[in-house]
mmCIF file of C-alpha atoms and ligand atoms in Angstrom:
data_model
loop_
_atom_site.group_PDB
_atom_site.id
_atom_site.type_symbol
_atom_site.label_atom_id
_atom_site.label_comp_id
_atom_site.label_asym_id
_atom_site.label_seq_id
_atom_site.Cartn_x
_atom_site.Cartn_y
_atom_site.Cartn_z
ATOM 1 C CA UNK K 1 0.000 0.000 0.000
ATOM 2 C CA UNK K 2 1.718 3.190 -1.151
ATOM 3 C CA UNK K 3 0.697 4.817 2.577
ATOM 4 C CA UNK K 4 2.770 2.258 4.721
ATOM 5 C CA UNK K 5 5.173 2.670 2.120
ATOM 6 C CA UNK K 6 5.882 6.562 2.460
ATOM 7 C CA UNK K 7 5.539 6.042 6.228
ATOM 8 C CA UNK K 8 8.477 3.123 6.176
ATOM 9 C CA UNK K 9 10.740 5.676 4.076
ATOM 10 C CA UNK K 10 10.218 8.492 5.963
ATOM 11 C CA UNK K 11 10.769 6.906 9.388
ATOM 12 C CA UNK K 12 14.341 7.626 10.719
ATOM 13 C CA UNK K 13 14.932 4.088 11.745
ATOM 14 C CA UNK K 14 17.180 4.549 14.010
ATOM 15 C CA UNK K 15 14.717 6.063 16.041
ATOM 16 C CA UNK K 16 12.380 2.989 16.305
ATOM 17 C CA UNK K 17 12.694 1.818 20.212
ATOM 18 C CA UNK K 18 11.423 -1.095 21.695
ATOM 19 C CA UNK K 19 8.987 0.838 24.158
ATOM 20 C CA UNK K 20 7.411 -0.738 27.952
ATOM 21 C CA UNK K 21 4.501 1.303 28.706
ATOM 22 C CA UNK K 22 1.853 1.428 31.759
ATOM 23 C CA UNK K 23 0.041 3.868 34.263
ATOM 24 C CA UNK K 24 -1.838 3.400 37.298
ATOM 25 C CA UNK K 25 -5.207 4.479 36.138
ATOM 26 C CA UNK K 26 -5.522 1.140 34.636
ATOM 27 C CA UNK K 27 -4.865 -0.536 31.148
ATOM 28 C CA UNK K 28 -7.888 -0.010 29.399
ATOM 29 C CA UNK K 29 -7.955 3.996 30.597
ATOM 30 C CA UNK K 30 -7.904 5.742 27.504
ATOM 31 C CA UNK K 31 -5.006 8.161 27.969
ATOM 32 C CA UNK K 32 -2.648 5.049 27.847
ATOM 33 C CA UNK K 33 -4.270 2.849 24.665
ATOM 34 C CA UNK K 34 -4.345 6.907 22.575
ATOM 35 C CA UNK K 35 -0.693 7.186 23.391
ATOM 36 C CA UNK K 36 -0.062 3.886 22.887
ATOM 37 C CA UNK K 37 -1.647 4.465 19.482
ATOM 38 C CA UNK K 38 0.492 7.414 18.508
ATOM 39 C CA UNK K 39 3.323 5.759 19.506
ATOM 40 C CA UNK K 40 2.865 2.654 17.382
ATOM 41 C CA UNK K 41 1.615 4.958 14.340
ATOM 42 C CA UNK K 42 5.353 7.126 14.796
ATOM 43 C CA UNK K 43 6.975 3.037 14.158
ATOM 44 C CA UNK K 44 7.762 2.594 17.445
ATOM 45 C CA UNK K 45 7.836 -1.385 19.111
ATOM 46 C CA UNK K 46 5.326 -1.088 22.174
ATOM 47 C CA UNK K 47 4.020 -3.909 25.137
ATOM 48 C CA UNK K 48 1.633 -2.201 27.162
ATOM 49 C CA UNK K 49 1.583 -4.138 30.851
ATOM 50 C CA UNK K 50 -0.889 -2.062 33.179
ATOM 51 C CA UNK K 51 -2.966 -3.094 35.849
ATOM 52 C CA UNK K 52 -6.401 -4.538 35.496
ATOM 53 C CA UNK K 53 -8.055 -1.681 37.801
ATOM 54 C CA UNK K 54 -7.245 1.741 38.857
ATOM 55 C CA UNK K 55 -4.340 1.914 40.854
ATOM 56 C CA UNK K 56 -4.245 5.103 41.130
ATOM 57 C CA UNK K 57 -2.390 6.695 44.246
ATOM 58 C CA UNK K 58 -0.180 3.156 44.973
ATOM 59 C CA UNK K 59 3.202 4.834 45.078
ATOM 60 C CA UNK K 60 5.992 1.993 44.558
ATOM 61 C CA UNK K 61 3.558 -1.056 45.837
ATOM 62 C CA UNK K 62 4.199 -4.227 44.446
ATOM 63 C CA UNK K 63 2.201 -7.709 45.116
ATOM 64 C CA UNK K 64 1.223 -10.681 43.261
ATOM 65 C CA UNK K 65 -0.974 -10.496 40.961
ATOM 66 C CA UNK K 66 -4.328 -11.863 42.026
ATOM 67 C CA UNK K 67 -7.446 -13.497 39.875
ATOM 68 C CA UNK K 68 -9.980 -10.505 38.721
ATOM 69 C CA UNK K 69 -12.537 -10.089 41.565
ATOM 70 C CA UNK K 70 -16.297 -10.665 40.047
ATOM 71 C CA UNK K 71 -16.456 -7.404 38.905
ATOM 72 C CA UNK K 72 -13.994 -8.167 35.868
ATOM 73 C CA UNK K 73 -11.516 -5.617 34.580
ATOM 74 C CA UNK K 74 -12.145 -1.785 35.089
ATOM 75 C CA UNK K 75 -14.602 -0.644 32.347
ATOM 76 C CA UNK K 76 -15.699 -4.099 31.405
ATOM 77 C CA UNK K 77 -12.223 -4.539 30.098
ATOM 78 C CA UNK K 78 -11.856 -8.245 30.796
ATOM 79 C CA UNK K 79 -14.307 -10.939 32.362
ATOM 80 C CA UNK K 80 -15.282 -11.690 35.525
ATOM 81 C CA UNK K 81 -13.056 -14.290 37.628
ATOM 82 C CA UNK K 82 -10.193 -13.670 34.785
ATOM 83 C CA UNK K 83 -6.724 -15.163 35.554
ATOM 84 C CA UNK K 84 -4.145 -12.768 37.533
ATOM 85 C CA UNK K 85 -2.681 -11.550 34.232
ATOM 86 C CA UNK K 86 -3.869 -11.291 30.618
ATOM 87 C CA UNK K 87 -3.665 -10.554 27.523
ATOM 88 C CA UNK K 88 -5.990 -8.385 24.682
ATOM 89 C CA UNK K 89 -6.020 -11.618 21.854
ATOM 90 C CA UNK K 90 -6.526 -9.814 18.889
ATOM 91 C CA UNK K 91 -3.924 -7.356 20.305
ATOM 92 C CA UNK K 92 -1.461 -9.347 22.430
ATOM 93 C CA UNK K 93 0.639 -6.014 22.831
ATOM 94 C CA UNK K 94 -1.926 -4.963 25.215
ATOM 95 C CA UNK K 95 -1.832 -6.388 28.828
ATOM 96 C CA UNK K 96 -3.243 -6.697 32.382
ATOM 97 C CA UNK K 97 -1.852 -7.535 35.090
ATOM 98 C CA UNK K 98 -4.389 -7.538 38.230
ATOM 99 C CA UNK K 99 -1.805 -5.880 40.747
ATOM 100 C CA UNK K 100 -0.010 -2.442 41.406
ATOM 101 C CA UNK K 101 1.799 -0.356 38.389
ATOM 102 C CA UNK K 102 5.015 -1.628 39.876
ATOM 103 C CA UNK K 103 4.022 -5.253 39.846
ATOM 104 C CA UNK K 104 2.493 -4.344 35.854
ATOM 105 C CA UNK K 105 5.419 -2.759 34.844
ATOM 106 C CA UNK K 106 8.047 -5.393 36.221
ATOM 107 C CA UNK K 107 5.910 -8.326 34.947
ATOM 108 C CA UNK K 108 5.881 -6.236 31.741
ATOM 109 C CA UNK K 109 9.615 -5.816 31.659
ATOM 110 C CA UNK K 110 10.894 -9.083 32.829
ATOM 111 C CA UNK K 111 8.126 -11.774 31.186
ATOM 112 C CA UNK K 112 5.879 -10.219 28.303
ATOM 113 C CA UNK K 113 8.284 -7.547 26.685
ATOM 114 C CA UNK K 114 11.113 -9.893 26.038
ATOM 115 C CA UNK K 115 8.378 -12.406 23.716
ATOM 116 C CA UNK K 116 8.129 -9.076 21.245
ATOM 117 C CA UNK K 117 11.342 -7.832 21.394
ATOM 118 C CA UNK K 118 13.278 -11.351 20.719
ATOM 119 C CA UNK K 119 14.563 -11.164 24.222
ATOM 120 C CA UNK K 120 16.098 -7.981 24.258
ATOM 121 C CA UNK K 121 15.449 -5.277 27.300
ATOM 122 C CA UNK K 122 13.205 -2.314 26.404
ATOM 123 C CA UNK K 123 15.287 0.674 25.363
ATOM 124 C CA UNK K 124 12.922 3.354 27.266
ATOM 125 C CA UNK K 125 9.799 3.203 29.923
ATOM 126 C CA UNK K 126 7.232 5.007 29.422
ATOM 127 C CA UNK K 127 3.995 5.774 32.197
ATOM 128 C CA UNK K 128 0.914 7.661 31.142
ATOM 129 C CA UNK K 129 -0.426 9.891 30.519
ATOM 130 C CA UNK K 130 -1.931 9.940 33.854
ATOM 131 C CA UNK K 131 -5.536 11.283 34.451
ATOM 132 C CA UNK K 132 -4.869 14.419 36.549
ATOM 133 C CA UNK K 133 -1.394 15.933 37.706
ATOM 134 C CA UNK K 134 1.256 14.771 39.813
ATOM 135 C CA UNK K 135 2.920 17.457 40.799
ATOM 136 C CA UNK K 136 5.589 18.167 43.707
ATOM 137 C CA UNK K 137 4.347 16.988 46.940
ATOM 138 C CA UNK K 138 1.887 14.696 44.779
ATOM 139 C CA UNK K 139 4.693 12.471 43.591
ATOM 140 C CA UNK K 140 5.542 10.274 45.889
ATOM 141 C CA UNK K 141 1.907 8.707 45.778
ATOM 142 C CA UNK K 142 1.741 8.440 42.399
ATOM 143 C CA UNK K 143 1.498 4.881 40.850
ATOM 144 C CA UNK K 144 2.418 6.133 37.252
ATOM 145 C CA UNK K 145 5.245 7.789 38.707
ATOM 146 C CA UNK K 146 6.362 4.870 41.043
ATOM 147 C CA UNK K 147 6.217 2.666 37.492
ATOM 148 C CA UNK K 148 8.701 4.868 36.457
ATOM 149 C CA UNK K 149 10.898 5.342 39.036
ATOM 150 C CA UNK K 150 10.979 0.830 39.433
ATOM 151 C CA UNK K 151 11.908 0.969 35.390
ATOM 152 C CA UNK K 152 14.617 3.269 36.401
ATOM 153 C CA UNK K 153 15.764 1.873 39.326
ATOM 154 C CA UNK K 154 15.444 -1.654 39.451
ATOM 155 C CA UNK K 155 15.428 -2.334 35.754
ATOM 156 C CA UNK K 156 17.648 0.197 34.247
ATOM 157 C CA UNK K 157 15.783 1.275 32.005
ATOM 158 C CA UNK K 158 15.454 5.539 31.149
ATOM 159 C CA UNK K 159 11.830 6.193 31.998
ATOM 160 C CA UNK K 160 9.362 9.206 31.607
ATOM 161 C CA UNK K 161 6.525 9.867 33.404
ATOM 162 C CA UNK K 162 3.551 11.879 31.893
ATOM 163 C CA UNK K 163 0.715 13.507 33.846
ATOM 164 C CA UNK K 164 -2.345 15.719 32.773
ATOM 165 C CA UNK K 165 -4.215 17.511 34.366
ATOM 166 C CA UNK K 166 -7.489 18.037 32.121
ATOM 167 C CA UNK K 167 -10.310 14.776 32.291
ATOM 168 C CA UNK K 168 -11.809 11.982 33.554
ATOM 169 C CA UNK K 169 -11.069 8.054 34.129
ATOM 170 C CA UNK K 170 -12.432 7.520 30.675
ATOM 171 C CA UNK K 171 -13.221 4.082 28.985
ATOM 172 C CA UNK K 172 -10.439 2.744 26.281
ATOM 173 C CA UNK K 173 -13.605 2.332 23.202
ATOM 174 C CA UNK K 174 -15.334 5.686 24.113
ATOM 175 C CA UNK K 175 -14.679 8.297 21.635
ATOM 176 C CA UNK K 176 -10.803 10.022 21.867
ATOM 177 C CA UNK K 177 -11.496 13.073 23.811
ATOM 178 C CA UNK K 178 -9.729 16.492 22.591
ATOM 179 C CA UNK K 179 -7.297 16.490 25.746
ATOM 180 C CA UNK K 180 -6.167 12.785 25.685
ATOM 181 C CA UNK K 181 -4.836 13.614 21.553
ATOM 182 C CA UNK K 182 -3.184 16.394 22.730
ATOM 183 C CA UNK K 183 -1.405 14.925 25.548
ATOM 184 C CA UNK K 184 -0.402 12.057 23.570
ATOM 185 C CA UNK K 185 1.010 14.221 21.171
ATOM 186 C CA UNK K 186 2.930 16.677 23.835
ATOM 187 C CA UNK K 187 4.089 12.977 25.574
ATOM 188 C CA UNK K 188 5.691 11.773 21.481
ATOM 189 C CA UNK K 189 7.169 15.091 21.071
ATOM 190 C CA UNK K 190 9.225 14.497 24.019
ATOM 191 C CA UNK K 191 9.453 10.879 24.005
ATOM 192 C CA UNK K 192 10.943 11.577 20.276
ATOM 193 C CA UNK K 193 13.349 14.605 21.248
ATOM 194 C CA UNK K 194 14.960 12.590 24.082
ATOM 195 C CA UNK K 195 15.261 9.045 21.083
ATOM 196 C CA UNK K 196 16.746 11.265 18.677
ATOM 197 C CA UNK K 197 19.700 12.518 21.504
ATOM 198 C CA UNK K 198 20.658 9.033 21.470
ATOM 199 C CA UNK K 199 22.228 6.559 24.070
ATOM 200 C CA UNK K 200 22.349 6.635 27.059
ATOM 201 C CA UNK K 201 18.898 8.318 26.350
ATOM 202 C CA UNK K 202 18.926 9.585 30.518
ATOM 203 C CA UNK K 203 21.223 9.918 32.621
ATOM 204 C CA UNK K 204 21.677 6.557 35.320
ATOM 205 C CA UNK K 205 19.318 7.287 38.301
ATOM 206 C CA UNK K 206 17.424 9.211 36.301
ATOM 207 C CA UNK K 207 13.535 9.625 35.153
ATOM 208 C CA UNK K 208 11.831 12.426 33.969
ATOM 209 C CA UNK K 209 8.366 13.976 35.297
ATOM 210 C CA UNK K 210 6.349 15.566 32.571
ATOM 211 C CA UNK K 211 3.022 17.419 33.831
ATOM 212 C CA UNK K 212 0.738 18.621 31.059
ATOM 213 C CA UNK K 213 -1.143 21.425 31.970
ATOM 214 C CA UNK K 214 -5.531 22.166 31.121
ATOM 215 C CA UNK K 215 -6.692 21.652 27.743
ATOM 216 C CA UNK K 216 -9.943 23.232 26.999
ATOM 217 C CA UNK K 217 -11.769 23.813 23.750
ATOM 218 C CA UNK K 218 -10.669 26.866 23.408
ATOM 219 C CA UNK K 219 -7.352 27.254 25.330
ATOM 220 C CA UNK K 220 -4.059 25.170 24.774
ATOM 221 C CA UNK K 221 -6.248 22.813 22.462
ATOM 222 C CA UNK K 222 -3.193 21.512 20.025
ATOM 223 C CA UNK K 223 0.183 20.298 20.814
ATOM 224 C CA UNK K 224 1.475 23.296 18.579
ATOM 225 C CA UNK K 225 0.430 25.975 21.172
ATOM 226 C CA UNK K 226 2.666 24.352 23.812
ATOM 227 C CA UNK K 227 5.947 25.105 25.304
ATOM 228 C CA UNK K 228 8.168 22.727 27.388
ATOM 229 C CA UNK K 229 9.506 24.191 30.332
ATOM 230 C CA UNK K 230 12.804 22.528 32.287
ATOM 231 C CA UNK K 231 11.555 22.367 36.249
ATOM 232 C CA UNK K 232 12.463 21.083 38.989
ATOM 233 C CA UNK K 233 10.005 18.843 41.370
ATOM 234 C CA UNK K 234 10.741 20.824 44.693
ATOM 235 C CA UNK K 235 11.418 24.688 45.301
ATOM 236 C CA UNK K 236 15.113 23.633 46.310
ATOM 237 C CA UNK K 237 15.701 26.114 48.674
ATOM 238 C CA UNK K 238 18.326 24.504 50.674
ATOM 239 C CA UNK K 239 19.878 22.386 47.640
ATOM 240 C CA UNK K 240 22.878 23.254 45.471
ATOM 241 C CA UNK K 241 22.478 25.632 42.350
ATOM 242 C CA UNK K 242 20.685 24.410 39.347
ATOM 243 C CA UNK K 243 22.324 24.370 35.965
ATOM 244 C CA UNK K 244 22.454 27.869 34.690
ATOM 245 C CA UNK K 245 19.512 27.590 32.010
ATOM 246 C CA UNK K 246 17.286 31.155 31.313
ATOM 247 C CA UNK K 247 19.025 33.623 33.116
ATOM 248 C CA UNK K 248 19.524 31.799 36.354
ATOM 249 C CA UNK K 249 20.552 29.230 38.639
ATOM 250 C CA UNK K 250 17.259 28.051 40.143
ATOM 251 C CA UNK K 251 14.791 26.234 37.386
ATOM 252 C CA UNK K 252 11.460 26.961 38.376
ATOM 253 C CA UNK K 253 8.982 24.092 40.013
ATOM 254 C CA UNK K 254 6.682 22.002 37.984
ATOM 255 C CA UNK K 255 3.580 23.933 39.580
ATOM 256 C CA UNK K 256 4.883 27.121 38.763
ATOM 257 C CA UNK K 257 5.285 26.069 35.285
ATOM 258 C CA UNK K 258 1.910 24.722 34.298
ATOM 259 C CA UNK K 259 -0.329 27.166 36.383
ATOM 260 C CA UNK K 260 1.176 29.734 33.621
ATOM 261 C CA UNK K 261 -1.257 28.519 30.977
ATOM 262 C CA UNK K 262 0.100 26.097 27.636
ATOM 263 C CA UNK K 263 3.217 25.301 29.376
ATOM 264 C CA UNK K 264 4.338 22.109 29.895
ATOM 265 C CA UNK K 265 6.698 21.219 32.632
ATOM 266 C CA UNK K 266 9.116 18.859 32.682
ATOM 267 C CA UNK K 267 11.914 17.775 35.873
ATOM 268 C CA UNK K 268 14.418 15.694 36.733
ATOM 269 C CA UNK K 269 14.184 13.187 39.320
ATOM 270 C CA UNK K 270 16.137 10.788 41.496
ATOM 271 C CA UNK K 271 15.252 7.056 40.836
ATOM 272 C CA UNK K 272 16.931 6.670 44.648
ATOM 273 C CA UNK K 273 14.107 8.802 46.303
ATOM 274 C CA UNK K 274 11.749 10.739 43.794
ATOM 275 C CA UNK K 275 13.300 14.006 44.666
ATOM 276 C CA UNK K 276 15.049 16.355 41.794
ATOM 277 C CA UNK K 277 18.710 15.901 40.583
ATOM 278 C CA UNK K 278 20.865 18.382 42.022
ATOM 279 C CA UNK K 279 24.379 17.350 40.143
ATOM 280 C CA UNK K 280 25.739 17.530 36.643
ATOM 281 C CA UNK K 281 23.219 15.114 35.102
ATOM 282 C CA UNK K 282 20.944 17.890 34.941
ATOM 283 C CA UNK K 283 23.035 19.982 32.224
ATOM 284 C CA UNK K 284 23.338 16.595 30.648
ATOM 285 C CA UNK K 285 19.553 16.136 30.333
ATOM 286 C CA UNK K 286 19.786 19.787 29.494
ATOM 287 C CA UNK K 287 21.807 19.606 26.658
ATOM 288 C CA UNK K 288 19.444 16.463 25.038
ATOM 289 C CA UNK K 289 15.917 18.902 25.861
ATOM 290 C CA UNK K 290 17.063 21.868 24.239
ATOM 291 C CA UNK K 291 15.844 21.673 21.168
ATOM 292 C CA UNK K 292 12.375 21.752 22.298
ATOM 293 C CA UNK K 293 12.824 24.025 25.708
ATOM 294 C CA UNK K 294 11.516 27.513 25.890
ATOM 295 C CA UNK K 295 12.029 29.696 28.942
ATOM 296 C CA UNK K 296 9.297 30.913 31.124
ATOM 297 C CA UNK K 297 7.878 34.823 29.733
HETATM 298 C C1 NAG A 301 -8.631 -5.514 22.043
HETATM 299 O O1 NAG A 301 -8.056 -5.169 20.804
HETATM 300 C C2 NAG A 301 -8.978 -4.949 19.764
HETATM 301 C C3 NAG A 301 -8.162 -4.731 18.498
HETATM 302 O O2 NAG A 301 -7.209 -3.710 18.653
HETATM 303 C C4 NAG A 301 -9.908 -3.810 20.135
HETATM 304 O O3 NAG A 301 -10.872 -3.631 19.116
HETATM 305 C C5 NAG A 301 -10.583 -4.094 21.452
HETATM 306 O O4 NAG A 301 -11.356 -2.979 21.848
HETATM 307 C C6 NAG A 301 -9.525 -4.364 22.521
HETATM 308 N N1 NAG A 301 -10.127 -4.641 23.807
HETATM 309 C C7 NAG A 301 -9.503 -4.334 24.955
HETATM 310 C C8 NAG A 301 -10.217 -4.631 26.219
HETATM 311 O O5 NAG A 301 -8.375 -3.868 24.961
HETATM 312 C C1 NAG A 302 -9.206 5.951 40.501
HETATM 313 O O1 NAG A 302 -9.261 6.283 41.838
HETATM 314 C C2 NAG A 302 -9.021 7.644 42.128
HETATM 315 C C3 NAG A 302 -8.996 7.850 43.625
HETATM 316 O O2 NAG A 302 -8.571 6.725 44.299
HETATM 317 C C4 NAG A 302 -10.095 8.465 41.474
HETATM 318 O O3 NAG A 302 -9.826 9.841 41.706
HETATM 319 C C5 NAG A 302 -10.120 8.168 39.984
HETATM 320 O O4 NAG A 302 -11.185 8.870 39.396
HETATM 321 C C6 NAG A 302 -10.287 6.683 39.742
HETATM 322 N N1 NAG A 302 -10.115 6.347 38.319
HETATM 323 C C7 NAG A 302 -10.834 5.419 37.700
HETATM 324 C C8 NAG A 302 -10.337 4.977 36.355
HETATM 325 O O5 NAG A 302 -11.839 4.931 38.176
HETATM 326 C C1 NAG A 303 7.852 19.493 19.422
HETATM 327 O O1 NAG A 303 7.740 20.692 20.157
HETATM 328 C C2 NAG A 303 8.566 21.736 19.688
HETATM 329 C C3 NAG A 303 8.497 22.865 20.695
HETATM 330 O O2 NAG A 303 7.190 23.288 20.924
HETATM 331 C C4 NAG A 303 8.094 22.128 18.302
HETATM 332 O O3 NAG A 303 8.913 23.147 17.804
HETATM 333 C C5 NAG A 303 8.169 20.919 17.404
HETATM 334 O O4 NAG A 303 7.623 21.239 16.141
HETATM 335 C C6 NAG A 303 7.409 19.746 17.990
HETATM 336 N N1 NAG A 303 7.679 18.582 17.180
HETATM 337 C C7 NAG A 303 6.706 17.797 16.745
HETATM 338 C C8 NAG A 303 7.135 16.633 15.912
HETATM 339 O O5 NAG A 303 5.542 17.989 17.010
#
């Protein structure tokens, strides 16, 4: 078909990762599966291991799985009584796991990823986009950000975390709503920037958190009227200077960022403790943003 054809020639292979995703609103949520599409449509080798329910606000728990209570998945995603995990069978890409985003992620990264990828590790970890922000004190509850952090930490694998804060827990075969496209979009933009600045794609110890800001109908309603922002999770008062980036030495904090309107911030955070950076790594992460950074007005 001459469509998949332009689309194989224009890809910049090199750029095609093998790609563990999940979230802790669950795996049939729709933020993941519209990301999840736009990841697979930019060429990209995805496995999608999520819990079966909302997790949301389950830090860095982990347990085994367990069979589906008689309620079945979340959204009518699965059947009642279904085994501890699963998988979507005309889509095996897509899979629950009936635990925390920890436990979905790991099972994700150490048993179903490795069946698509011929063995091999995933190259990057990717969580979200979560329904509603996780910002500063926020973070250390968040499942999609614990997800993260365990890819980081315990796998090695560079991770990103992606939070928004326009919507609602939203069925996976409801119609795409406006803000889930456009925080899929933001979430390729920078998945893409920090592929293309090649290996190590982070920093070790190192995971990014990416807050979206509103989307309305009206306001901040396409990924082209956005601007990424370089923050920092904490105000850092009593921590060491920042790298010098826009005029200063302190980066401002994630909720400073997004409460400025279409501005989308992202920081640096410690894998160890899910606190910001404070060392060189952050002009190295600097130096692999910039092309897409813009300083605060
Ligand atoms: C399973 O995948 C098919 C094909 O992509 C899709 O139509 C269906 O809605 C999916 N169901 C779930 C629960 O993911
Ligand atoms: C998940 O639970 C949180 C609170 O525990 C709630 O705010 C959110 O709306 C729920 N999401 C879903 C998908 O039900
Ligand atoms: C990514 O975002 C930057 C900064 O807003 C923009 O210049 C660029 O066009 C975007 N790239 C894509 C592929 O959307």
């Amino acid at each position: 078909m001459r469509h998949s054809w332009f689309l194989l020639v224009g890809l910049p292979l090199t750029q095609a990762a093998r790609v563990i995703q999940s979230n802790d609103d669950g795996w049939a949520e729709i933020n993941i599966r519209t990301f999840f599409n736009s990841l697979t449509n930019a060429g990209h080798s995805i496995v999608l291991s999520a819990p079966a329910e909302n997790q949301s606000g389950t830090g860095s728990s982990d347990a085994t799985p367990k069979t589906v209570d008689s309620d079945g998945c979340e959204f009518g995603s699965c059947p009642a009584k279904s085994p501890p995990t699963g998988t979507n069978s005309s889509n095996t890409r897509l899979n629950y796991v009936n635990s925390f985003p920890v436990t979905s992620i790991k099972t994700g990264i150490d048993t179903t990823a490795p069946k698509f990828f011929d063995g091999a590790k995933p190259e990057i970890a990717l969580t979200g986009p979560n329904v509603g922000s996780n910002l500063g004190i926020q973070v250390p509850f968040s499942g999609t950000v614990g997800a993260a952090v365990y890819a980081v930490k315990t796998a090695g694998i560079p991770a990103i975390a992606f939070s928004g804060s326009t919507g609602d827990p939203t069925a996976w075969n409801k119609p795409t709503p406006l803000y889930s496209q456009v925080y899929a979009d933001l979430a390729l933009n920078v998945t893409s920037t920090v592929l293309a600045s090649g290996t190590p794609y982070l920093p070790a110890g190192v995971w990014l958190n990416v807050n979206f800001p509103a989307v309305s109908s009206t306001k901040c309603n396409n990924a082209n009227q956005f601007s990424f922002v370089l923050s920092r999770i904490y105000s850092g008062l009593l921590s060491p200077k920042d790298v010098n980036w826009c005029g200063t030495d302190r980066l401002p904090t994630e909720n400073s960022v997004v409460s400025k309107g279409c501005y989308v911030s992202i920081s640096m955070g410690d894998a160890s403790d899910k606190t910001d950076i404070n060392d060189d790594r952050q002009a190295q992460v600097l130096a692999k943003l910039k092309p897409i950074l813009s300083c605060l007005p």
